[in-house]
Amino acid sequence: MLILPLDPAKWNHLEVIGFQPKTFKPDDVELSITHCGVCGSDVHTLTQGWGKSKLPLIVGHEIVGNVTRVGDNVSDIKVGDIVGVGAQRGSCLTCRACKDGHENYCPDAIDTYVCGPTCLFSWHFRRHSMWLYAHRT
């Protein structure tokens, strides 16, 4: 994985580090990442162009990978599926926006960038199945 050093002036001097993923829960899916994009959003975040970012920060979002593990409550995604993850990786699921199916408007929405090392991904990703999109042929 790539991570931003603590000095924003050195935003293009990335280094490899390790981190502890979240605890695997019954609604979670784990995947092995095969593709990951680094886009303008990542550059703005790295350079502090959208305001102060929480550092250190792992860059790269909008990923694709192969499912390696599914929680007991997950029925629509199977081990071996190819899935994608967009720019949002969570929300409260309890506010009016979430209950109406508009999680992207949740005041507590969690993006896949700008939130620090424990919420993003590297070679593996672990997240609630709601935030994964399966590819089926």
GROMACS .gro file of N, CA, C and O in nm:
model
  548
    1MET      N    1   0.083  -0.117   0.000
    1MET     CA    2   0.000   0.000   0.000
    1MET      C    3   0.088   0.123   0.000
    1MET      O    4   0.202   0.117   0.042
    2LEU      N    5   0.036   0.234  -0.044
    2LEU     CA    6   0.110   0.359  -0.044
    2LEU      C    7   0.052   0.450   0.062
    2LEU      O    8  -0.068   0.456   0.081
    3ILE      N    9   0.137   0.522   0.128
    3ILE     CA   10   0.090   0.612   0.233
    3ILE      C   11   0.164   0.745   0.225
    3ILE      O   12   0.281   0.750   0.188
    4LEU      N   13   0.093   0.849   0.256
    4LEU     CA   14   0.149   0.983   0.256
    4LEU      C   15   0.230   1.005   0.384
    4LEU      O   16   0.181   0.978   0.493
    5PRO      N   17   0.352   1.055   0.371
    5PRO     CA   18   0.427   1.091   0.492
    5PRO      C   19   0.353   1.201   0.569
    5PRO      O   20   0.261   1.264   0.517
    6LEU      N   21   0.393   1.226   0.689
    6LEU     CA   22   0.324   1.325   0.772
    6LEU      C   23   0.345   1.468   0.726
    6LEU      O   24   0.276   1.557   0.770
    7ASP      N   25   0.438   1.493   0.635
    7ASP     CA   26   0.465   1.626   0.584
    7ASP      C   27   0.394   1.645   0.450
    7ASP      O   28   0.435   1.588   0.349
    8PRO      N   29   0.284   1.724   0.443
    8PRO     CA   30   0.211   1.742   0.318
    8PRO      C   31   0.295   1.801   0.205
    8PRO      O   32   0.263   1.783   0.088
    9ALA      N   33   0.404   1.870   0.238
    9ALA     CA   34   0.491   1.926   0.135
    9ALA      C   35   0.561   1.815   0.056
    9ALA      O   36   0.608   1.839  -0.054
   10LYS      N   37   0.567   1.697   0.115
   10LYS     CA   38   0.632   1.583   0.048
   10LYS      C   39   0.525   1.484   0.000
   10LYS      O   40   0.544   1.363   0.005
   11TRP      N   41   0.415   1.534  -0.051
   11TRP     CA   42   0.300   1.451  -0.089
   11TRP      C   43   0.332   1.347  -0.195
   11TRP      O   44   0.267   1.245  -0.203
   12ASN      N   45   0.435   1.371  -0.276
   12ASN     CA   46   0.468   1.275  -0.381
   12ASN      C   47   0.582   1.180  -0.341
   12ASN      O   48   0.634   1.108  -0.423
   13HIS      N   49   0.618   1.179  -0.215
   13HIS     CA   50   0.718   1.086  -0.161
   13HIS      C   51   0.644   0.980  -0.079
   13HIS      O   52   0.637   0.989   0.043
   14LEU      N   53   0.590   0.881  -0.148
   14LEU     CA   54   0.510   0.779  -0.081
   14LEU      C   55   0.597   0.664  -0.033
   14LEU      O   56   0.703   0.638  -0.089
   15GLU      N   57   0.549   0.595   0.069
   15GLU     CA   58   0.623   0.483   0.122
   15GLU      C   59   0.527   0.370   0.157
   15GLU      O   60   0.407   0.391   0.172
   16VAL      N   61   0.581   0.249   0.169
   16VAL     CA   62   0.501   0.132   0.204
   16VAL      C   63   0.500   0.115   0.355
   16VAL      O   64   0.605   0.123   0.419
   17ILE      N   65   0.381   0.091   0.411
   17ILE     CA   66   0.368   0.063   0.555
   17ILE      C   67   0.265  -0.048   0.573
   17ILE      O   68   0.195  -0.085   0.480
   18GLY      N   69   0.253  -0.098   0.692
   18GLY     CA   70   0.151  -0.195   0.726
   18GLY      C   71   0.044  -0.131   0.813
   18GLY      O   72   0.066  -0.024   0.870
   19PHE      N   73  -0.073  -0.194   0.820
   19PHE     CA   74  -0.178  -0.147   0.909
   19PHE      C   75  -0.268  -0.263   0.947
   19PHE      O   76  -0.270  -0.366   0.880
   20GLN      N   77  -0.343  -0.248   1.055
   20GLN     CA   78  -0.434  -0.351   1.103
   20GLN      C   79  -0.573  -0.328   1.043
   20GLN      O   80  -0.633  -0.223   1.067
   21PRO      N   81  -0.629  -0.422   0.966
   21PRO     CA   82  -0.763  -0.403   0.911
   21PRO      C   83  -0.869  -0.411   1.020
   21PRO      O   84  -0.844  -0.460   1.130
   22LYS      N   85  -0.989  -0.365   0.987
   22LYS     CA   86  -1.100  -0.371   1.081
   22LYS      C   87  -1.133  -0.517   1.113
   22LYS      O   88  -1.102  -0.607   1.036
   23THR      N   89  -1.198  -0.540   1.224
   23THR     CA   90  -1.241  -0.673   1.262
   23THR      C   91  -1.345  -0.723   1.162
   23THR      O   92  -1.436  -0.651   1.126
   24PHE      N   93  -1.331  -0.847   1.117
   24PHE     CA   94  -1.424  -0.905   1.021
   24PHE      C   95  -1.556  -0.934   1.092
   24PHE      O   96  -1.560  -0.996   1.197
   25LYS      N   97  -1.667  -0.886   1.030
   25LYS     CA   98  -1.800  -0.902   1.090
   25LYS      C   99  -1.890  -0.983   0.996
   25LYS      O  100  -1.858  -1.003   0.879
   26PRO      N  101  -2.006  -1.030   1.045
   26PRO     CA  102  -2.094  -1.116   0.965
   26PRO      C  103  -2.145  -1.055   0.835
   26PRO      O  104  -2.180  -1.128   0.743
   27ASP      N  105  -2.150  -0.922   0.823
   27ASP     CA  106  -2.196  -0.856   0.701
   27ASP      C  107  -2.081  -0.817   0.608
   27ASP      O  108  -2.104  -0.755   0.505
   28ASP      N  109  -1.960  -0.854   0.644
   28ASP     CA  110  -1.842  -0.810   0.570
   28ASP      C  111  -1.803  -0.904   0.457
   28ASP      O  112  -1.839  -1.023   0.456
   29VAL      N  113  -1.728  -0.848   0.364
   29VAL     CA  114  -1.666  -0.921   0.254
   29VAL      C  115  -1.521  -0.878   0.249
   29VAL      O  116  -1.489  -0.761   0.269
   30GLU      N  117  -1.433  -0.972   0.224
   30GLU     CA  118  -1.291  -0.941   0.208
   30GLU      C  119  -1.252  -0.974   0.065
   30GLU      O  120  -1.298  -1.074   0.009
   31LEU      N  121  -1.169  -0.889   0.006
   31LEU     CA  122  -1.126  -0.915  -0.130
   31LEU      C  123  -0.978  -0.890  -0.146
   31LEU      O  124  -0.918  -0.812  -0.071
   32SER      N  125  -0.922  -0.958  -0.243
   32SER     CA  126  -0.784  -0.938  -0.284
   32SER      C  127  -0.788  -0.841  -0.402
   32SER      O  128  -0.850  -0.869  -0.504
   33ILE      N  129  -0.724  -0.728  -0.388
   33ILE     CA  130  -0.731  -0.621  -0.488
   33ILE      C  131  -0.647  -0.655  -0.611
   33ILE      O  132  -0.531  -0.696  -0.599
   34THR      N  133  -0.709  -0.639  -0.728
   34THR     CA  134  -0.638  -0.660  -0.854
   34THR      C  135  -0.613  -0.528  -0.927
   34THR      O  136  -0.517  -0.518  -1.002
   35HIS      N  137  -0.698  -0.428  -0.905
   35HIS     CA  138  -0.685  -0.298  -0.972
   35HIS      C  139  -0.727  -0.188  -0.876
   35HIS      O  140  -0.824  -0.204  -0.801
   36CYS      N  141  -0.657  -0.076  -0.880
   36CYS     CA  142  -0.688   0.039  -0.796
   36CYS      C  143  -0.650   0.166  -0.870
   36CYS      O  144  -0.542   0.174  -0.927
   37GLY      N  145  -0.740   0.262  -0.870
   37GLY     CA  146  -0.713   0.389  -0.936
   37GLY      C  147  -0.662   0.495  -0.839
   37GLY      O  148  -0.701   0.498  -0.723
   38VAL      N  149  -0.573   0.578  -0.886
   38VAL     CA  150  -0.534   0.699  -0.815
   38VAL      C  151  -0.574   0.813  -0.907
   38VAL      O  152  -0.526   0.823  -1.020
   39CYS      N  153  -0.668   0.895  -0.862
   39CYS     CA  154  -0.726   0.997  -0.949
   39CYS      C  155  -0.705   1.137  -0.890
   39CYS      O  156  -0.636   1.155  -0.790
   40GLY      N  157  -0.769   1.234  -0.952
   40GLY     CA  158  -0.758   1.373  -0.907
   40GLY      C  159  -0.801   1.392  -0.763
   40GLY      O  160  -0.745   1.476  -0.692
   41SER      N  161  -0.900   1.316  -0.718
   41SER     CA  162  -0.944   1.325  -0.579
   41SER      C  163  -0.830   1.291  -0.484
   41SER      O  164  -0.812   1.356  -0.380
   42ASP      N  165  -0.754   1.189  -0.519
   42ASP     CA  166  -0.640   1.151  -0.435
   42ASP      C  167  -0.534   1.260  -0.434
   42ASP      O  168  -0.478   1.292  -0.329
   43VAL      N  169  -0.506   1.318  -0.550
   43VAL     CA  170  -0.406   1.425  -0.558
   43VAL      C  171  -0.450   1.546  -0.476
   43VAL      O  172  -0.371   1.603  -0.401
   44HIS      N  173  -0.578   1.585  -0.488
   44HIS     CA  174  -0.629   1.698  -0.408
   44HIS      C  175  -0.615   1.669  -0.259
   44HIS      O  176  -0.581   1.757  -0.180
   45THR      N  177  -0.645   1.545  -0.221
   45THR     CA  178  -0.635   1.507  -0.080
   45THR      C  179  -0.489   1.509  -0.034
   45THR      O  180  -0.457   1.560   0.072
   46LEU      N  181  -0.400   1.453  -0.116
   46LEU     CA  182  -0.258   1.450  -0.081
   46LEU      C  183  -0.197   1.589  -0.067
   46LEU      O  184  -0.115   1.613   0.021
   47THR      N  185  -0.236   1.680  -0.157
   47THR     CA  186  -0.177   1.814  -0.157
   47THR      C  187  -0.252   1.911  -0.066
   47THR      O  188  -0.216   2.027  -0.061
   48GLN      N  189  -0.353   1.860   0.005
   48GLN     CA  190  -0.434   1.941   0.096
   48GLN      C  191  -0.516   2.045   0.020
   48GLN      O  192  -0.554   2.148   0.074
   49GLY      N  193  -0.545   2.017  -0.108
   49GLY     CA  194  -0.619   2.110  -0.192
   49GLY      C  195  -0.765   2.127  -0.152
   49GLY      O  196  -0.829   2.226  -0.189
   50TRP      N  197  -0.821   2.032  -0.080
   50TRP     CA  198  -0.960   2.042  -0.033
   50TRP      C  199  -0.965   2.072   0.116
   50TRP      O  200  -1.065   2.046   0.182
   51GLY      N  201  -0.856   2.122   0.170
   51GLY     CA  202  -0.849   2.146   0.314
   51GLY      C  203  -0.758   2.042   0.378
   51GLY      O  204  -0.709   1.950   0.313
   52LYS      N  205  -0.738   2.058   0.505
   52LYS     CA  206  -0.647   1.972   0.579
   52LYS      C  207  -0.698   1.828   0.581
   52LYS      O  208  -0.812   1.803   0.619
   53SER      N  209  -0.613   1.735   0.542
   53SER     CA  210  -0.646   1.593   0.543
   53SER      C  211  -0.598   1.530   0.672
   53SER      O  212  -0.502   1.575   0.734
   54LYS      N  213  -0.663   1.420   0.711
   54LYS     CA  214  -0.619   1.343   0.827
   54LYS      C  215  -0.500   1.259   0.784
   54LYS      O  216  -0.511   1.174   0.695
   55LEU      N  217  -0.385   1.284   0.843
   55LEU     CA  218  -0.262   1.214   0.806
   55LEU      C  219  -0.220   1.118   0.916
   55LEU      O  220  -0.250   1.144   1.031
   56PRO      N  221  -0.150   1.009   0.884
   56PRO     CA  222  -0.111   0.967   0.750
   56PRO      C  223  -0.233   0.918   0.672
   56PRO      O  224  -0.339   0.892   0.728
   57LEU      N  225  -0.216   0.901   0.542
   57LEU     CA  226  -0.327   0.873   0.453
   57LEU      C  227  -0.286   0.774   0.345
   57LEU      O  228  -0.186   0.793   0.280
   58ILE      N  229  -0.364   0.668   0.328
   58ILE     CA  230  -0.341   0.574   0.220
   58ILE      C  231  -0.420   0.622   0.099
   58ILE      O  232  -0.539   0.651   0.109
   59VAL      N  233  -0.352   0.632  -0.013
   59VAL     CA  234  -0.418   0.682  -0.134
   59VAL      C  235  -0.462   0.567  -0.223
   59VAL      O  236  -0.416   0.455  -0.209
   60GLY      N  237  -0.551   0.598  -0.315
   60GLY     CA  238  -0.604   0.500  -0.408
   60GLY      C  239  -0.744   0.460  -0.366
   60GLY      O  240  -0.768   0.424  -0.252
   61HIS      N  241  -0.838   0.471  -0.456
   61HIS     CA  242  -0.976   0.428  -0.428
   61HIS      C  243  -1.037   0.385  -0.560
   61HIS      O  244  -0.972   0.386  -0.663
   62GLU      N  245  -1.163   0.346  -0.557
   62GLU     CA  246  -1.229   0.289  -0.675
   62GLU      C  247  -1.153   0.166  -0.719
   62GLU      O  248  -1.079   0.166  -0.818
   63ILE      N  249  -1.171   0.059  -0.643
   63ILE     CA  250  -1.093  -0.063  -0.660
   63ILE      C  251  -1.176  -0.177  -0.719
   63ILE      O  252  -1.299  -0.176  -0.715
   64VAL      N  253  -1.106  -0.276  -0.771
   64VAL     CA  254  -1.164  -0.401  -0.820
   64VAL      C  255  -1.081  -0.514  -0.762
   64VAL      O  256  -0.959  -0.503  -0.750
   65GLY      N  257  -1.148  -0.623  -0.725
   65GLY     CA  258  -1.075  -0.737  -0.673
   65GLY      C  259  -1.157  -0.864  -0.670
   65GLY      O  260  -1.276  -0.863  -0.705
   66ASN      N  261  -1.094  -0.972  -0.627
   66ASN     CA  262  -1.157  -1.103  -0.617
   66ASN      C  263  -1.194  -1.130  -0.471
   66ASN      O  264  -1.109  -1.115  -0.382
   67VAL      N  265  -1.318  -1.172  -0.449
   67VAL     CA  266  -1.365  -1.200  -0.314
   67VAL      C  267  -1.294  -1.324  -0.260
   67VAL      O  268  -1.289  -1.428  -0.325
   68THR      N  269  -1.239  -1.309  -0.138
   68THR     CA  270  -1.167  -1.420  -0.074
   68THR      C  271  -1.238  -1.471   0.051
   68THR      O  272  -1.207  -1.580   0.099
   69ARG      N  273  -1.333  -1.392   0.103
   69ARG     CA  274  -1.403  -1.431   0.227
   69ARG      C  275  -1.534  -1.354   0.235
   69ARG      O  276  -1.538  -1.236   0.202
   70VAL      N  277  -1.641  -1.421   0.278
   70VAL     CA  278  -1.770  -1.354   0.299
   70VAL      C  279  -1.822  -1.388   0.438
   70VAL      O  280  -1.802  -1.499   0.487
   71GLY      N  281  -1.888  -1.291   0.500
   71GLY     CA  282  -1.948  -1.312   0.631
   71GLY      C  283  -2.074  -1.397   0.623
   71GLY      O  284  -2.134  -1.413   0.515
   72ASP      N  285  -2.116  -1.450   0.737
   72ASP     CA  286  -2.232  -1.539   0.744
   72ASP      C  287  -2.362  -1.473   0.697
   72ASP      O  288  -2.452  -1.542   0.651
   73ASN      N  289  -2.375  -1.340   0.708
   73ASN     CA  290  -2.498  -1.270   0.669
   73ASN      C  291  -2.500  -1.230   0.522
   73ASN      O  292  -2.599  -1.174   0.475
   74VAL      N  293  -2.393  -1.255   0.449
   74VAL     CA  294  -2.383  -1.212   0.309
   74VAL      C  295  -2.435  -1.323   0.218
   74VAL      O  296  -2.384  -1.435   0.222
   75SER      N  297  -2.536  -1.290   0.136
   75SER     CA  298  -2.594  -1.393   0.049
   75SER      C  299  -2.580  -1.359  -0.099
   75SER      O  300  -2.592  -1.448  -0.184
   76ASP      N  301  -2.554  -1.234  -0.133
   76ASP     CA  302  -2.551  -1.194  -0.274
   76ASP      C  303  -2.411  -1.187  -0.334
   76ASP      O  304  -2.394  -1.163  -0.453
   77ILE      N  305  -2.309  -1.212  -0.254
   77ILE     CA  306  -2.170  -1.211  -0.301
   77ILE      C  307  -2.106  -1.341  -0.253
   77ILE      O  308  -2.123  -1.381  -0.138
   78LYS      N  309  -2.030  -1.404  -0.342
   78LYS     CA  310  -1.968  -1.534  -0.312
   78LYS      C  311  -1.816  -1.525  -0.328
   78LYS      O  312  -1.765  -1.443  -0.403
   79VAL      N  313  -1.745  -1.615  -0.259
   79VAL     CA  314  -1.600  -1.627  -0.277
   79VAL      C  315  -1.573  -1.653  -0.425
   79VAL      O  316  -1.640  -1.735  -0.487
   80GLY      N  317  -1.479  -1.581  -0.482
   80GLY     CA  318  -1.444  -1.594  -0.623
   80GLY      C  319  -1.508  -1.488  -0.711
   80GLY      O  320  -1.463  -1.467  -0.824
   81ASP      N  321  -1.614  -1.420  -0.663
   81ASP     CA  322  -1.676  -1.312  -0.741
   81ASP      C  323  -1.576  -1.199  -0.762
   81ASP      O  324  -1.489  -1.174  -0.679
   82ILE      N  325  -1.591  -1.129  -0.872
   82ILE     CA  326  -1.518  -1.006  -0.898
   82ILE      C  327  -1.608  -0.892  -0.852
   82ILE      O  328  -1.724  -0.884  -0.891
   83VAL      N  329  -1.555  -0.806  -0.766
   83VAL     CA  330  -1.635  -0.695  -0.713
   83VAL      C  331  -1.559  -0.563  -0.728
   83VAL      O  332  -1.437  -0.561  -0.741
   84GLY      N  333  -1.635  -0.455  -0.724
   84GLY     CA  334  -1.578  -0.322  -0.727
   84GLY      C  335  -1.623  -0.243  -0.605
   84GLY      O  336  -1.726  -0.273  -0.545
   85VAL      N  337  -1.544  -0.144  -0.568
   85VAL     CA  338  -1.576  -0.054  -0.458
   85VAL      C  339  -1.562   0.087  -0.511
   85VAL      O  340  -1.461   0.122  -0.570
   86GLY      N  341  -1.666   0.169  -0.491
   86GLY     CA  342  -1.664   0.306  -0.539
   86GLY      C  343  -1.596   0.401  -0.442
   86GLY      O  344  -1.516   0.361  -0.357
   87ALA      N  345  -1.629   0.526  -0.452
   87ALA     CA  346  -1.565   0.631  -0.373
   87ALA      C  347  -1.622   0.643  -0.232
   87ALA      O  348  -1.571   0.719  -0.152
   88GLN      N  349  -1.728   0.570  -0.201
   88GLN     CA  350  -1.785   0.572  -0.065
   88GLN      C  351  -1.778   0.432  -0.008
   88GLN      O  352  -1.807   0.335  -0.075
   89ARG      N  353  -1.741   0.421   0.120
   89ARG     CA  354  -1.728   0.289   0.180
   89ARG      C  355  -1.810   0.271   0.306
   89ARG      O  356  -1.800   0.171   0.374
   90GLY      N  357  -1.897   0.368   0.338
   90GLY     CA  358  -1.980   0.352   0.456
   90GLY      C  359  -2.071   0.469   0.480
   90GLY      O  360  -2.056   0.577   0.422
   91SER      N  361  -2.171   0.446   0.565
   91SER     CA  362  -2.263   0.550   0.613
   91SER      C  363  -2.327   0.498   0.741
   91SER      O  364  -2.308   0.382   0.778
   92CYS      N  365  -2.410   0.580   0.805
   92CYS     CA  366  -2.469   0.539   0.932
   92CYS      C  367  -2.577   0.434   0.916
   92CYS      O  368  -2.603   0.357   1.007
   93LEU      N  369  -2.644   0.429   0.801
   93LEU     CA  370  -2.752   0.337   0.769
   93LEU      C  371  -2.877   0.359   0.854
   93LEU      O  372  -2.970   0.279   0.847
   94THR      N  373  -2.881   0.466   0.935
   94THR     CA  374  -2.996   0.489   1.022
   94THR      C  375  -3.065   0.624   1.000
   94THR      O  376  -3.179   0.641   1.043
   95CYS      N  377  -2.999   0.719   0.935
   95CYS     CA  378  -3.059   0.851   0.914
   95CYS      C  379  -3.164   0.844   0.803
   95CYS      O  380  -3.180   0.742   0.735
   96ARG      N  381  -3.238   0.953   0.783
   96ARG     CA  382  -3.343   0.955   0.682
   96ARG      C  383  -3.288   0.928   0.541
   96ARG      O  384  -3.346   0.852   0.464
   97ALA      N  385  -3.176   0.990   0.508
   97ALA     CA  386  -3.116   0.969   0.375
   97ALA      C  387  -3.085   0.821   0.354
   97ALA      O  388  -3.117   0.764   0.249
   98CYS      N  389  -3.024   0.758   0.453
   98CYS     CA  390  -2.989   0.616   0.440
   98CYS      C  391  -3.113   0.529   0.430
   98CYS      O  392  -3.120   0.438   0.346
   99LYS      N  393  -3.212   0.555   0.513
   99LYS     CA  394  -3.334   0.475   0.510
   99LYS      C  395  -3.411   0.492   0.380
   99LYS      O  396  -3.485   0.403   0.340
  100ASP      N  397  -3.394   0.606   0.313
  100ASP     CA  398  -3.459   0.631   0.184
  100ASP      C  399  -3.375   0.581   0.067
  100ASP      O  400  -3.410   0.603  -0.049
  101GLY      N  401  -3.262   0.515   0.095
  101GLY     CA  402  -3.177   0.462  -0.011
  101GLY      C  403  -3.083   0.564  -0.072
  101GLY      O  404  -3.030   0.543  -0.180
  102HIS      N  405  -3.058   0.674  -0.002
  102HIS     CA  406  -2.970   0.780  -0.053
  102HIS      C  407  -2.849   0.794   0.040
  102HIS      O  408  -2.819   0.903   0.091
  103GLU      N  409  -2.777   0.683   0.058
  103GLU     CA  410  -2.664   0.681   0.151
  103GLU      C  411  -2.556   0.783   0.115
  103GLU      O  412  -2.483   0.829   0.202
  104ASN      N  413  -2.548   0.821  -0.013
  104ASN     CA  414  -2.446   0.918  -0.052
  104ASN      C  415  -2.473   1.057   0.006
  104ASN      O  416  -2.385   1.142   0.008
  105TYR      N  417  -2.595   1.080   0.056
  105TYR     CA  418  -2.628   1.207   0.122
  105TYR      C  419  -2.622   1.198   0.274
  105TYR      O  420  -2.656   1.293   0.343
  106CYS      N  421  -2.581   1.087   0.327
  106CYS     CA  422  -2.571   1.069   0.472
  106CYS      C  423  -2.473   1.170   0.531
  106CYS      O  424  -2.363   1.186   0.479
  107PRO      N  425  -2.512   1.237   0.639
  107PRO     CA  426  -2.418   1.331   0.702
  107PRO      C  427  -2.295   1.262   0.760
  107PRO      O  428  -2.193   1.327   0.783
  108ASP      N  429  -2.302   1.131   0.780
  108ASP     CA  430  -2.190   1.055   0.833
  108ASP      C  431  -2.129   0.963   0.728
  108ASP      O  432  -2.067   0.862   0.762
  109ALA      N  433  -2.146   0.997   0.600
  109ALA     CA  434  -2.089   0.915   0.492
  109ALA      C  435  -1.938   0.906   0.509
  109ALA      O  436  -1.873   1.001   0.554
  110ILE      N  437  -1.883   0.790   0.472
  110ILE     CA  438  -1.739   0.768   0.483
  110ILE      C  439  -1.685   0.740   0.344
  110ILE      O  440  -1.723   0.641   0.280
  111ASP      N  441  -1.599   0.827   0.295
  111ASP     CA  442  -1.538   0.810   0.164
  111ASP      C  443  -1.425   0.708   0.171
  111ASP      O  444  -1.375   0.676   0.279
  112THR      N  445  -1.381   0.659   0.056
  112THR     CA  446  -1.268   0.567   0.053
  112THR      C  447  -1.135   0.642   0.046
  112THR      O  448  -1.031   0.581   0.031
  113TYR      N  449  -1.139   0.771   0.057
  113TYR     CA  450  -1.018   0.851   0.069
  113TYR      C  451  -1.047   0.959   0.172
  113TYR      O  452  -1.161   0.976   0.212
  114VAL      N  453  -0.950   1.026   0.219
  114VAL     CA  454  -0.955   1.134   0.319
  114VAL      C  455  -0.986   1.086   0.461
  114VAL      O  456  -1.018   1.166   0.544
  115CYS      N  457  -0.975   0.957   0.491
  115CYS     CA  458  -1.011   0.916   0.627
  115CYS      C  459  -0.901   0.842   0.701
  115CYS      O  460  -0.925   0.787   0.806
  116GLY      N  461  -0.781   0.839   0.651
  116GLY     CA  462  -0.672   0.779   0.726
  116GLY      C  463  -0.649   0.633   0.693
  116GLY      O  464  -0.724   0.571   0.619
  117PRO      N  465  -0.546   0.574   0.750
  117PRO     CA  466  -0.500   0.443   0.708
  117PRO      C  467  -0.590   0.326   0.743
  117PRO      O  468  -0.589   0.226   0.675
  118THR      N  469  -0.668   0.332   0.848
  118THR     CA  470  -0.744   0.214   0.888
  118THR      C  471  -0.873   0.197   0.810
  118THR      O  472  -0.939   0.095   0.822
  119CYS      N  473  -0.911   0.292   0.727
  119CYS     CA  474  -1.038   0.278   0.656
  119CYS      C  475  -1.020   0.248   0.509
  119CYS      O  476  -1.117   0.225   0.440
  120LEU      N  477  -0.902   0.247   0.460
  120LEU     CA  478  -0.883   0.226   0.317
  120LEU      C  479  -0.833   0.086   0.290
  120LEU      O  480  -0.870  -0.008   0.354
  121PHE      N  481  -0.750   0.069   0.193
  121PHE     CA  482  -0.711  -0.064   0.151
  121PHE      C  483  -0.572  -0.062   0.093
  121PHE      O  484  -0.513   0.042   0.073
  122SER      N  485  -0.522  -0.177   0.065
  122SER     CA  486  -0.389  -0.190   0.006
  122SER      C  487  -0.395  -0.307  -0.091
  122SER      O  488  -0.448  -0.292  -0.199
  123TRP      N  489  -0.349  -0.423  -0.048
  123TRP     CA  490  -0.362  -0.541  -0.133
  123TRP      C  491  -0.489  -0.617  -0.100
  123TRP      O  492  -0.532  -0.702  -0.176
  124HIS      N  493  -0.546  -0.587   0.013
  124HIS     CA  494  -0.671  -0.650   0.057
  124HIS      C  495  -0.765  -0.542   0.108
  124HIS      O  496  -0.722  -0.436   0.151
  125PHE      N  497  -0.894  -0.572   0.104
  125PHE     CA  498  -0.996  -0.478   0.147
  125PHE      C  499  -1.101  -0.555   0.224
  125PHE      O  500  -1.140  -0.665   0.184
  126ARG      N  501  -1.149  -0.501   0.335
  126ARG     CA  502  -1.249  -0.565   0.418
  126ARG      C  503  -1.356  -0.461   0.452
  126ARG      O  504  -1.327  -0.360   0.512
  127ARG      N  505  -1.481  -0.490   0.410
  127ARG     CA  506  -1.586  -0.391   0.430
  127ARG      C  507  -1.723  -0.457   0.426
  127ARG      O  508  -1.739  -0.566   0.373
  128HIS      N  509  -1.823  -0.388   0.479
  128HIS     CA  510  -1.964  -0.432   0.474
  128HIS      C  511  -2.002  -0.459   0.329
  128HIS      O  512  -1.968  -0.381   0.239
  129SER      N  513  -2.075  -0.566   0.305
  129SER     CA  514  -2.108  -0.607   0.169
  129SER      C  515  -2.190  -0.504   0.093
  129SER      O  516  -2.189  -0.501  -0.030
  130MET      N  517  -2.259  -0.416   0.163
  130MET     CA  518  -2.341  -0.314   0.098
  130MET      C  519  -2.259  -0.224   0.005
  130MET      O  520  -2.310  -0.170  -0.092
  131TRP      N  521  -2.131  -0.210   0.034
  131TRP     CA  522  -2.048  -0.115  -0.039
  131TRP      C  523  -1.967  -0.182  -0.150
  131TRP      O  524  -1.876  -0.121  -0.206
  132LEU      N  525  -2.002  -0.305  -0.186
  132LEU     CA  526  -1.935  -0.376  -0.294
  132LEU      C  527  -2.033  -0.400  -0.407
  132LEU      O  528  -2.151  -0.423  -0.384
  133TYR      N  529  -1.983  -0.398  -0.528
  133TYR     CA  530  -2.066  -0.417  -0.647
  133TYR      C  531  -2.013  -0.536  -0.724
  133TYR      O  532  -1.902  -0.531  -0.775
  134ALA      N  533  -2.093  -0.643  -0.731
  134ALA     CA  534  -2.048  -0.766  -0.794
  134ALA      C  535  -2.063  -0.760  -0.945
  134ALA      O  536  -2.160  -0.706  -0.998
  135HIS      N  537  -1.966  -0.818  -1.014
  135HIS     CA  538  -1.970  -0.830  -1.161
  135HIS      C  539  -2.008  -0.973  -1.193
  135HIS      O  540  -1.944  -1.068  -1.150
  136ARG      N  541  -2.114  -0.988  -1.268
  136ARG     CA  542  -2.158  -1.121  -1.307
  136ARG      C  543  -2.176  -1.123  -1.458
  136ARG      O  544  -2.229  -1.029  -1.517
  137THR      N  545  -2.131  -1.230  -1.523
  137THR     CA  546  -2.144  -1.242  -1.668
  137THR      C  547  -2.256  -1.336  -1.704
  137THR      O  548  -2.303  -1.412  -1.625
   0.00000   0.00000   0.00000
